[in-house]
Short mmCIF file of C-alpha atoms in Angstrom, two decimals:
data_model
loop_
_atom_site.label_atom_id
_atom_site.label_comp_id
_atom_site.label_asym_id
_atom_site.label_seq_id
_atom_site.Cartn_x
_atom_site.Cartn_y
_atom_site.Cartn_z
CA UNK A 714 23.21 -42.34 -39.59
CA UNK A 715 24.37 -45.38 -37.41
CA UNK A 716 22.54 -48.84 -38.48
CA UNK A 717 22.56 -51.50 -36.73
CA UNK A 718 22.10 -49.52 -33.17
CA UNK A 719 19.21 -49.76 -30.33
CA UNK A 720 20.03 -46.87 -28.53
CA UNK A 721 19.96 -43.40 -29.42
CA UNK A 722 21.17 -40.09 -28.03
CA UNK A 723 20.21 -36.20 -27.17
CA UNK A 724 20.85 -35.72 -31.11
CA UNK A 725 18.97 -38.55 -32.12
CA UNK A 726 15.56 -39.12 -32.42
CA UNK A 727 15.06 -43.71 -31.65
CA UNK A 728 11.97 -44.47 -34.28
CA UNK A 729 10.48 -48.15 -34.68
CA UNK A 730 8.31 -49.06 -37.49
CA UNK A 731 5.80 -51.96 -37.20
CA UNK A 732 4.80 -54.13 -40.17
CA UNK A 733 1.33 -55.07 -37.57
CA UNK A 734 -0.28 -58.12 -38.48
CA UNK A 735 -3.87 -57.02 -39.94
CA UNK A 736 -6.50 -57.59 -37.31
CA UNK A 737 -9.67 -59.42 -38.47
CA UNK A 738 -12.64 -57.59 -36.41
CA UNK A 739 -15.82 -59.21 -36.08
CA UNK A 740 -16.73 -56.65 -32.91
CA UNK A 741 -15.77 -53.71 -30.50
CA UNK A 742 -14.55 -56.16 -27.96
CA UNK A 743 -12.34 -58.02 -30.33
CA UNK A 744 -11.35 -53.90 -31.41
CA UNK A 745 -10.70 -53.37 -28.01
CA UNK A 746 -8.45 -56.96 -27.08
CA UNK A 747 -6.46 -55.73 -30.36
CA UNK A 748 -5.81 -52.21 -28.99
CA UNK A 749 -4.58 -54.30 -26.09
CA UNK A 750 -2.30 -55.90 -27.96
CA UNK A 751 -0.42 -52.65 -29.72
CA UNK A 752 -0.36 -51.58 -26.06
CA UNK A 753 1.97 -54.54 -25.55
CA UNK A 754 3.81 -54.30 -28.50
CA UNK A 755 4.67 -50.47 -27.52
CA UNK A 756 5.97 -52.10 -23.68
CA UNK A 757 7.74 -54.84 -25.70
CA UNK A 758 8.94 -52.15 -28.16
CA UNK A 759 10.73 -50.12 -25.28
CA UNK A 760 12.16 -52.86 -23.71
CA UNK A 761 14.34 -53.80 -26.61
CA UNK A 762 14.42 -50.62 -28.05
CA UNK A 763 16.04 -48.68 -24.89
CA UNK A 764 16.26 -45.55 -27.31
CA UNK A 765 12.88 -45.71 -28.59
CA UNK A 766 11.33 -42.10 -28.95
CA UNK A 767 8.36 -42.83 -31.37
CA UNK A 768 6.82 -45.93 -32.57
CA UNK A 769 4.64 -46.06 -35.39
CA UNK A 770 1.88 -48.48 -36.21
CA UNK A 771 0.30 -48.99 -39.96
CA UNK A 772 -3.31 -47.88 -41.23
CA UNK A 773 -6.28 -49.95 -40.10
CA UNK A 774 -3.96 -51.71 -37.42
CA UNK A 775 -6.77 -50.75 -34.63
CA UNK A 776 -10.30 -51.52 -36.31
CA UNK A 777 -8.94 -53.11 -39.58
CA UNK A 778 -11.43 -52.21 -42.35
CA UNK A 779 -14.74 -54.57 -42.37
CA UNK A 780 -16.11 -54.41 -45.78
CA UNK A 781 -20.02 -55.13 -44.06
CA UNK A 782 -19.07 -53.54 -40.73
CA UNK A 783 -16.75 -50.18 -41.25
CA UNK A 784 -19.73 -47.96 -40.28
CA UNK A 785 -19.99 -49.88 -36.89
CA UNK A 786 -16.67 -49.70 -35.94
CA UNK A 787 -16.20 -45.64 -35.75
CA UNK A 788 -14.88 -43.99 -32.97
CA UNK A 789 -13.89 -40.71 -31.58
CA UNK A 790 -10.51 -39.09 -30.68
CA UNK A 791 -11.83 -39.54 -26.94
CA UNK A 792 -13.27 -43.27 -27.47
CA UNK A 793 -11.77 -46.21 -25.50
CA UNK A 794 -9.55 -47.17 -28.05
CA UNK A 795 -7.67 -43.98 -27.69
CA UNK A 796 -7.29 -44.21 -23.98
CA UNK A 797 -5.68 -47.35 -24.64
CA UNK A 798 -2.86 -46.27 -26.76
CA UNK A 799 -2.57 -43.14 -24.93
CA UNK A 800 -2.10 -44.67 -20.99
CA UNK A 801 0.45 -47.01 -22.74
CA UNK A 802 2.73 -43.76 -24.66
CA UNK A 803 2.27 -42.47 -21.02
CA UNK A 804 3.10 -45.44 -19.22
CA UNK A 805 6.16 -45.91 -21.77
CA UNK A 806 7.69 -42.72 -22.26
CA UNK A 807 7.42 -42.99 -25.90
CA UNK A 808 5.89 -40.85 -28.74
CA UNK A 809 3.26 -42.85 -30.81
CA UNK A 810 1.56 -42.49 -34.47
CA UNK A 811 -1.93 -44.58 -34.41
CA UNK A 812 -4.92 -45.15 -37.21
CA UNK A 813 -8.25 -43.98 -36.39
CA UNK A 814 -10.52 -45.89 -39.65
CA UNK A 815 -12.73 -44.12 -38.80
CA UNK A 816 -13.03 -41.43 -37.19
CA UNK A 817 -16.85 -39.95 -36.48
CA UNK A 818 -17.61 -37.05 -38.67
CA UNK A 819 -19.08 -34.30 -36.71
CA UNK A 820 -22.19 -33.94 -39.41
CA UNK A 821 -22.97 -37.65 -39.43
CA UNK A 822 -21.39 -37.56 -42.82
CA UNK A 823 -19.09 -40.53 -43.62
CA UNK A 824 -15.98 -41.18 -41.11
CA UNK A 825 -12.55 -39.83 -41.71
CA UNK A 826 -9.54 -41.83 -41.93
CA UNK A 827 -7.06 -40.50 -39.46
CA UNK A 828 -3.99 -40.39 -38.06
CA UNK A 829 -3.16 -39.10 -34.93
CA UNK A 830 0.22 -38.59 -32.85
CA UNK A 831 -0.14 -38.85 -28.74
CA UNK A 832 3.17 -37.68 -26.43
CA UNK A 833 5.03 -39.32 -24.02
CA UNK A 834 2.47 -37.87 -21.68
CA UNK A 835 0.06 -39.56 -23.40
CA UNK A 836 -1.83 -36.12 -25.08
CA UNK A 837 -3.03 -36.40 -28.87
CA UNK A 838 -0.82 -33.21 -30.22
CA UNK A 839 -1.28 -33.57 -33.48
CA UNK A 840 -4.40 -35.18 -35.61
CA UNK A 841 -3.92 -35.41 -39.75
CA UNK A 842 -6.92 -36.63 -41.92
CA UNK A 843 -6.27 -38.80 -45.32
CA UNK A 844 -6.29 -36.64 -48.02
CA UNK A 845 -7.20 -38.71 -50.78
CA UNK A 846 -8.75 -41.84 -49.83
CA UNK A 847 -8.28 -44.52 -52.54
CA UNK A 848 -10.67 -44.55 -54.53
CA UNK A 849 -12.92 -46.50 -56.01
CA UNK A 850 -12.88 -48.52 -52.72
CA UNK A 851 -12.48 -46.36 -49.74
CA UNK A 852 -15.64 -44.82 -48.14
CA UNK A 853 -13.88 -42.28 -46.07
CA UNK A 854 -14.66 -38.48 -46.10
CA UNK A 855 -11.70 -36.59 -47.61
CA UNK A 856 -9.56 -34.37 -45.17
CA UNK A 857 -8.47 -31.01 -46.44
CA UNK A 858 -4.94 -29.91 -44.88
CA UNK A 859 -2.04 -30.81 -43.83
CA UNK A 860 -0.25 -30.49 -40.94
CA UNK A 861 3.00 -30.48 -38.40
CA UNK A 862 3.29 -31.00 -34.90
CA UNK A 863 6.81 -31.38 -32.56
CA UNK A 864 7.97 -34.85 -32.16
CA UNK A 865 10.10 -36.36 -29.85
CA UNK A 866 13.54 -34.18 -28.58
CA UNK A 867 11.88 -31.39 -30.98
CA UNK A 868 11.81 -33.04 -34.30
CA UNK A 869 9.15 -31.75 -36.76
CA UNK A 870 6.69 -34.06 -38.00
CA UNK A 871 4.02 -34.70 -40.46
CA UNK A 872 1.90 -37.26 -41.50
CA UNK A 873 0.37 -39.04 -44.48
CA UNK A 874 -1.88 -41.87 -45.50
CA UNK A 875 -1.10 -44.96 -47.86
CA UNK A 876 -2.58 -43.26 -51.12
CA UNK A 877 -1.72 -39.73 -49.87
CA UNK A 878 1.78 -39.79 -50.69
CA UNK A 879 2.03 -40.78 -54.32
CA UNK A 880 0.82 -37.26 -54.62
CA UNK A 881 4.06 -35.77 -54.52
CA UNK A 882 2.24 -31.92 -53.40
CA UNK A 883 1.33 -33.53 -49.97
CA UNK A 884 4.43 -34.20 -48.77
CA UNK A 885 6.15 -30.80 -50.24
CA UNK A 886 2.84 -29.11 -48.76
CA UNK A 887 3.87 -31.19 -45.36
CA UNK A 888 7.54 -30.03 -45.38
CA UNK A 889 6.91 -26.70 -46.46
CA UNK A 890 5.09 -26.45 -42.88
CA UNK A 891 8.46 -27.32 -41.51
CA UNK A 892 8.30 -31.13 -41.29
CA UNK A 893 11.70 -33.04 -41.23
CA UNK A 894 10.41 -36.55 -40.80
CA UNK A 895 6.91 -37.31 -42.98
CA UNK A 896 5.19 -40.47 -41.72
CA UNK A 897 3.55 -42.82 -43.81
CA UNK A 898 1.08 -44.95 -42.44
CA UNK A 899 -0.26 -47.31 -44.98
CA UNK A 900 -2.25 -50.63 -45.70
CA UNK A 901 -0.66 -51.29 -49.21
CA UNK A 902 -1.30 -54.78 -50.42
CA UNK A 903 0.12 -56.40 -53.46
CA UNK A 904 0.84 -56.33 -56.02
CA UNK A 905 1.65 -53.12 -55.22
CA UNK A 906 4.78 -53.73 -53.46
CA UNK A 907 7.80 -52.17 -55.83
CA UNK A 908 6.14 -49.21 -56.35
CA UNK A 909 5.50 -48.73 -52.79
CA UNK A 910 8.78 -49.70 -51.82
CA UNK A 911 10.50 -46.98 -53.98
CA UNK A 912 8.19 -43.93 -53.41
CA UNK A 913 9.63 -43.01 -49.79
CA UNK A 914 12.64 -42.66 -51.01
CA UNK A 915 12.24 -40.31 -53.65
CA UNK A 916 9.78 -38.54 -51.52
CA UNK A 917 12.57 -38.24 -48.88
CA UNK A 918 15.17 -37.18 -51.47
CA UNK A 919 12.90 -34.36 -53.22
CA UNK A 920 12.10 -32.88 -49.90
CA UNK A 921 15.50 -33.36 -47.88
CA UNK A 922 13.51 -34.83 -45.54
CA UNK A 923 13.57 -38.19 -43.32
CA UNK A 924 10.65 -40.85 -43.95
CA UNK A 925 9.28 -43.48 -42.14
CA UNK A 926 6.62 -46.24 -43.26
CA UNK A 927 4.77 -48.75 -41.53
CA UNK A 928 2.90 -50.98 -43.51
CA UNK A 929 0.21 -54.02 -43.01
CA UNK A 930 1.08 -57.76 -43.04
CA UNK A 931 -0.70 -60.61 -43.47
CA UNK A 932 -4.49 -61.29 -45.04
CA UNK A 933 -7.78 -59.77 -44.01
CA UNK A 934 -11.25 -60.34 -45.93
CA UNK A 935 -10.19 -59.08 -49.01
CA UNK A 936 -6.04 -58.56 -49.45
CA UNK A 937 -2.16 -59.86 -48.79
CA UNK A 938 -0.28 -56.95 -47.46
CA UNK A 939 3.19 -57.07 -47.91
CA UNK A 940 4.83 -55.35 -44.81
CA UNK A 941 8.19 -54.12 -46.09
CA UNK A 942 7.78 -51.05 -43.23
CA UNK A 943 10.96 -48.96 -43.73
CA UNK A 944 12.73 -45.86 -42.41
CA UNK A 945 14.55 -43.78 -45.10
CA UNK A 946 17.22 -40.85 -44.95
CA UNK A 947 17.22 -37.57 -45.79
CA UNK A 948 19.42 -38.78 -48.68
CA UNK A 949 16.70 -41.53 -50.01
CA UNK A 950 18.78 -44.16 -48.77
CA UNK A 951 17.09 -47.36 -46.74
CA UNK A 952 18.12 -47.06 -42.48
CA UNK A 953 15.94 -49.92 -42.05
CA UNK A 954 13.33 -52.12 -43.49
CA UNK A 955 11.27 -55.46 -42.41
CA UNK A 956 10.47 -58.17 -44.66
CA UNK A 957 6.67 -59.47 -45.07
CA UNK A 958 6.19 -61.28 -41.97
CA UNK A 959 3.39 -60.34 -39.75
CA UNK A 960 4.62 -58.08 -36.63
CA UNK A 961 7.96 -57.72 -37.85
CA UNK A 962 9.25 -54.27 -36.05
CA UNK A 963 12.65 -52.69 -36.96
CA UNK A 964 14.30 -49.14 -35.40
CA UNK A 965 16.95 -46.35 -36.59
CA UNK A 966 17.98 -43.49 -35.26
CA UNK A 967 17.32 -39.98 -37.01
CA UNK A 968 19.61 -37.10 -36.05
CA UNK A 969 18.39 -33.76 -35.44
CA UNK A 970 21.80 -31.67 -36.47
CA UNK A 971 22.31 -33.91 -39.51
CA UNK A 972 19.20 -32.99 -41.45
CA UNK A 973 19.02 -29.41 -40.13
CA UNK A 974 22.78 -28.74 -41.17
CA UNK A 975 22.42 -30.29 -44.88
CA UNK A 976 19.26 -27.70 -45.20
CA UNK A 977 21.16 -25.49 -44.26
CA UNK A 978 24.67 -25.90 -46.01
CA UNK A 979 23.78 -28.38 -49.27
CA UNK A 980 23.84 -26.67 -52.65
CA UNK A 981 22.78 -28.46 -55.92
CA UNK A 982 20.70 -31.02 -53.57
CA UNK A 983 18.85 -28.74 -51.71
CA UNK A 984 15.69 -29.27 -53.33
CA UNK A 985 13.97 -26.93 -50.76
CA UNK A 986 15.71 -23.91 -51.45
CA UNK A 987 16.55 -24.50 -54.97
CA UNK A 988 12.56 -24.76 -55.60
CA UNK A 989 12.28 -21.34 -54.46
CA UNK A 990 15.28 -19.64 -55.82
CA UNK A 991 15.52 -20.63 -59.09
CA UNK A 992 18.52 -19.67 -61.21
CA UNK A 993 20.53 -17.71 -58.01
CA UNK A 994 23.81 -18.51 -60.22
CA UNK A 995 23.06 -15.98 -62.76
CA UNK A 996 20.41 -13.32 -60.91
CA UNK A 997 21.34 -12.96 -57.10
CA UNK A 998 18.38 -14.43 -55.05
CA UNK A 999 16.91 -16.41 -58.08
CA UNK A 1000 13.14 -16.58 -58.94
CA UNK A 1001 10.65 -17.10 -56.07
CA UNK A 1002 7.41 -17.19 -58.87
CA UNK A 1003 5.62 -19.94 -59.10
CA UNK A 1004 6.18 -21.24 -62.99
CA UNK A 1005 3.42 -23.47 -63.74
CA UNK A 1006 0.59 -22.99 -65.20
CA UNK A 1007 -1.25 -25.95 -63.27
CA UNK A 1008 -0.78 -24.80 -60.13
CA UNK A 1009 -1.72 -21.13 -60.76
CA UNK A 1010 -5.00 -22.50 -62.29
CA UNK A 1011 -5.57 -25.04 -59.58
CA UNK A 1012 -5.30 -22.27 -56.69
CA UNK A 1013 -7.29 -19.62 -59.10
CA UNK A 1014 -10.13 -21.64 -61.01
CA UNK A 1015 -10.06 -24.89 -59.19
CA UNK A 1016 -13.84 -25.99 -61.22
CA UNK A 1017 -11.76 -25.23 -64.43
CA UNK A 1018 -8.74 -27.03 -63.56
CA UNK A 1019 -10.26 -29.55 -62.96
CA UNK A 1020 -12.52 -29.33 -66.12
CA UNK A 1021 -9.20 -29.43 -67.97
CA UNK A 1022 -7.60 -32.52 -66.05
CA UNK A 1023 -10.96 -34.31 -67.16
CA UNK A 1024 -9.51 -33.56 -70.92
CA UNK A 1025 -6.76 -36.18 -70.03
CA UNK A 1026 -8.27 -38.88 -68.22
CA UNK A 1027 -12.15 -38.78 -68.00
CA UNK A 1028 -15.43 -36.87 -66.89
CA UNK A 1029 -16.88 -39.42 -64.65
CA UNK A 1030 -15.91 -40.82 -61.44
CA UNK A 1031 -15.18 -44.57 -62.55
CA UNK A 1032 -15.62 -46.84 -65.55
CA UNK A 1033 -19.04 -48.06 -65.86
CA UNK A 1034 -17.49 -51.80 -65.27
CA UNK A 1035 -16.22 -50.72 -61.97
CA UNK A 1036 -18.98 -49.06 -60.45
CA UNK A 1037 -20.51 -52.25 -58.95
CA UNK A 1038 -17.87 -53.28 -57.23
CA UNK A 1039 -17.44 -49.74 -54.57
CA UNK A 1040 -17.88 -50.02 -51.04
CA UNK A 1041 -20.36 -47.41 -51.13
CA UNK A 1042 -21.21 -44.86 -48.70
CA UNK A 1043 -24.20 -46.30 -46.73
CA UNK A 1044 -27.06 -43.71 -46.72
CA UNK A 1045 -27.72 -41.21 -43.99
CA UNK A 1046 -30.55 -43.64 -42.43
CA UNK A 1047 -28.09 -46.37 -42.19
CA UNK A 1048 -25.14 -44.35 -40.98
CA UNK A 1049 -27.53 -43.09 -38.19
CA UNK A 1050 -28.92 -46.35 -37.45
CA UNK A 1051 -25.04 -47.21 -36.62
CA UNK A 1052 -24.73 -44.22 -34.68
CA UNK A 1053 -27.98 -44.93 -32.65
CA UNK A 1054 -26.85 -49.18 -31.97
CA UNK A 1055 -23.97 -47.25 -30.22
CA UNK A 1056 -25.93 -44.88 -28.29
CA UNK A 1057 -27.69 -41.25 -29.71
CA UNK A 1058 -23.47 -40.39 -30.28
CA UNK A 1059 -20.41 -42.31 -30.10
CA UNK A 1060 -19.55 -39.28 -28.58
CA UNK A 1061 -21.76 -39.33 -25.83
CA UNK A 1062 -20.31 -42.14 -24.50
CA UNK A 1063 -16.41 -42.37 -25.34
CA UNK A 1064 -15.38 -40.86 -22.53
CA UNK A 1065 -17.44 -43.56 -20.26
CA UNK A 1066 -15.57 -46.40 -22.43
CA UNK A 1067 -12.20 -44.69 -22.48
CA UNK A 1068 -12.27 -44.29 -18.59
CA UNK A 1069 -13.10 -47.89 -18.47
CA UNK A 1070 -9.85 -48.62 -20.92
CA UNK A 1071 -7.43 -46.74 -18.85
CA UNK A 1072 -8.23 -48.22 -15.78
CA UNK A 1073 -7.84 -51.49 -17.53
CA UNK A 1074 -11.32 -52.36 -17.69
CA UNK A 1075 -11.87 -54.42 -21.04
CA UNK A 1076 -14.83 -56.12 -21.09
CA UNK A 1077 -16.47 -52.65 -19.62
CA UNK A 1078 -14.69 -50.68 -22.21
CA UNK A 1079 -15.78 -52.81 -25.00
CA UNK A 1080 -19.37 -53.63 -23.57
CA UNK A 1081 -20.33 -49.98 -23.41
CA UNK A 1082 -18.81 -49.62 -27.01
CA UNK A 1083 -20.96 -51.90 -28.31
CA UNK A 1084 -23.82 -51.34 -25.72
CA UNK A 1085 -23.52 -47.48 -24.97
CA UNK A 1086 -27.46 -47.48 -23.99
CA UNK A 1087 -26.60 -49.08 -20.49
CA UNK A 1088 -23.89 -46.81 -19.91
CA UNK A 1089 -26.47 -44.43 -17.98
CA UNK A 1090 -25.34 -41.92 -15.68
CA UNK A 1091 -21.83 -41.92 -17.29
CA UNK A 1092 -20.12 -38.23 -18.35
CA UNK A 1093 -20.53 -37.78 -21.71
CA UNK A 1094 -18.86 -35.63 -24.04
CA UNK A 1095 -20.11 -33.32 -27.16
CA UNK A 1096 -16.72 -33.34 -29.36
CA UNK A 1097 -16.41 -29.77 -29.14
CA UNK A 1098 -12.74 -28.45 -30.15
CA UNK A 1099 -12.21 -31.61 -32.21
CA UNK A 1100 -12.82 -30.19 -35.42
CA UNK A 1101 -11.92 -26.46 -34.63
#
């Protein structure tokens, strides 16, 4: 691929990675004047960027994570933050890849953490929720499935969250569904750095596949983030990285025939076929089966696989000595009492808020997210199709 270029081409697909300074939310409007702000960074983005197809922004760069306040600060997929970030991929011609943290849960259960993809034409087409949150700290309801969508100029792509992807199955789960770039969006703080650092690119060499990171910077309540957003080759090798500064942004270009024709044509590196073909030097076609015992167990007797796992490791869910220091789920009371300070539903009044954002409204956007009560005789919504 060609470093060092702004542009990009009918081949190539322009993707900028932003290491977003970690907001410090004390309430929806100051939620709100942030979303404002990656609306600006997406105009500034295309300005110097002229070949800028997709821009992607880190997790918990648009509510940040409150460690009193997280159960406030949920949204919807049609709340006013949204509208924000979707009138400015509109407005921009540009692709985008935001964090929802988090997202309402339908049964009033805890939120998800999410990641969601809006077009050029400023439509969410694809929505991904974080697999594994990271535990013992995260309070987030655990997604179940991965996911594609088409990108910009018909790239396939799939996304993951921070802890997601040092489980190597979701990302060959995500590029078995066809995914040639897997996005990372992440709030990694040290000292995790070096191992962070490394495991894009081996996730983009086992898979063939292209990989792009954006990470946090700065400080929030409780960490340092370290930044270091990259985008990786197919090959594992580094097309661009930032350093740790807050709101550092940096851009490649990914091409389209480049990846598709080494799936197609490498041999002893093509970790995709070779998976499923195993041994075609000596039998012709090789050995589709699935060899390990783990995996058949898993998919067959999940209860006793997991039984067995507990062998290795332990049967509870945390040392007794880190117990105390969770952010735990709030109970259902509380959660509801959240939900009803908004309004009966977040969703009931999102769409009020949201109209609000896109017309550029922010103190009326953020004063019926926080207020939703005197946003009487505004069209509601019942989330319907968001969860199909």
């Amino acid at each position: 691929m060609p470093i060092g270029s702004i542009s990009s081409s009918p081949d190539a697909v322009g993707v900028a990675v932003v290491n977003y300074k970690v907001p410090v939310c004390e309430n929806h409007h100051e939620i709100m004047e942030n979303c404002q702000k990656i609306a600006r960074c997406i105009k500034g983005a295309k300005q110097g960027y002229p070949g800028l197809d997709l821009i992607i922004f880190p997790e918990y760069s648009t509510q940040g994570f409150h460690p009193d306040k997280w159960a406030e600060f949920t949204t919807t997929l049609d709340g006013p933050e949204v509208a924000v970030f979707k009138k400015a991929c509109q407005e921009h011609k540009v692709y985008g890849i935001f964090s929802i943290t988090g997202e309402e849960h339908p049964e009033g259960k805890n939120p998800f953490n999410t990641l969601i993809m809006i077009t050029d034409e400023g439509e969410i087409n694809y929505v991904y929720r974080k697999i594994f949150p990271w535990c013992p700290k995260e309070p987030w309801t655990a997604g179940h499935e991965t996911g594609v969508a088409i990108g910009p100029k018909g790239l396939i792509v799939g996304g993951t969250i921070c802890y997601d992807t040092n489980f190597p199955e979701v990302v060959r789960d995500t590029v078995m569904k066809g995914a040639e770039l897997v996005v990372r969006i992440q709030g990694y703080m040290y000292p995790c750095k070096e191992q962070q650092r490394m495991v894009p690119q081996m996730r983009a060499w086992e898979n063939n596949c292209f990989f792009a990171v954006a990470n946090m910077a700065g400080k929030d309540h409780v960490y340092s983030y370290f930044g270091h957003s990259n985008i990786v080759d197919f090959d594992g090798s580094v097309l661009a990285e930032c350093s740790t500064g807050p709101d550092e942004m940096t851009y490649a270009t990914l091409s389209l025939t480049a990846i598709r024709d080494a799936r197609r044509n490498w041999t002893a590196e093509n970790h995709l076929y070779n998976l499923l073909h195993r041994g075609y030097t000596s039998e012709a076609g090789g050995h589709p089966t699935c060899c390990f015992d783990f995996f058949k167990e898993w998919v067959k007797n999940p209860k006793e696989a997991a039984r067995k796992g507990e062998t290795l490791t332990r049967d509870a869910d945390a040392p007794e000595d880190a117990s105390g220091q969770w952010i735990q789920a709030p109970p259902p009371s509380a959660l509801a009492a959240a939900t009803v300070h908004k309004g009966q539903s977040l969703m009931s009044t999102s769409k009020a808020a949201a109209s609000k954002a896109q017309k550029g409204d922010l103190k009326g956007a953020s004063a019926i997210a926080a207020h939703p009560e005197k946003a009487n005789g505004h069209a509601t919504a019942n989330g319907s199709g968001l969860y199909a």
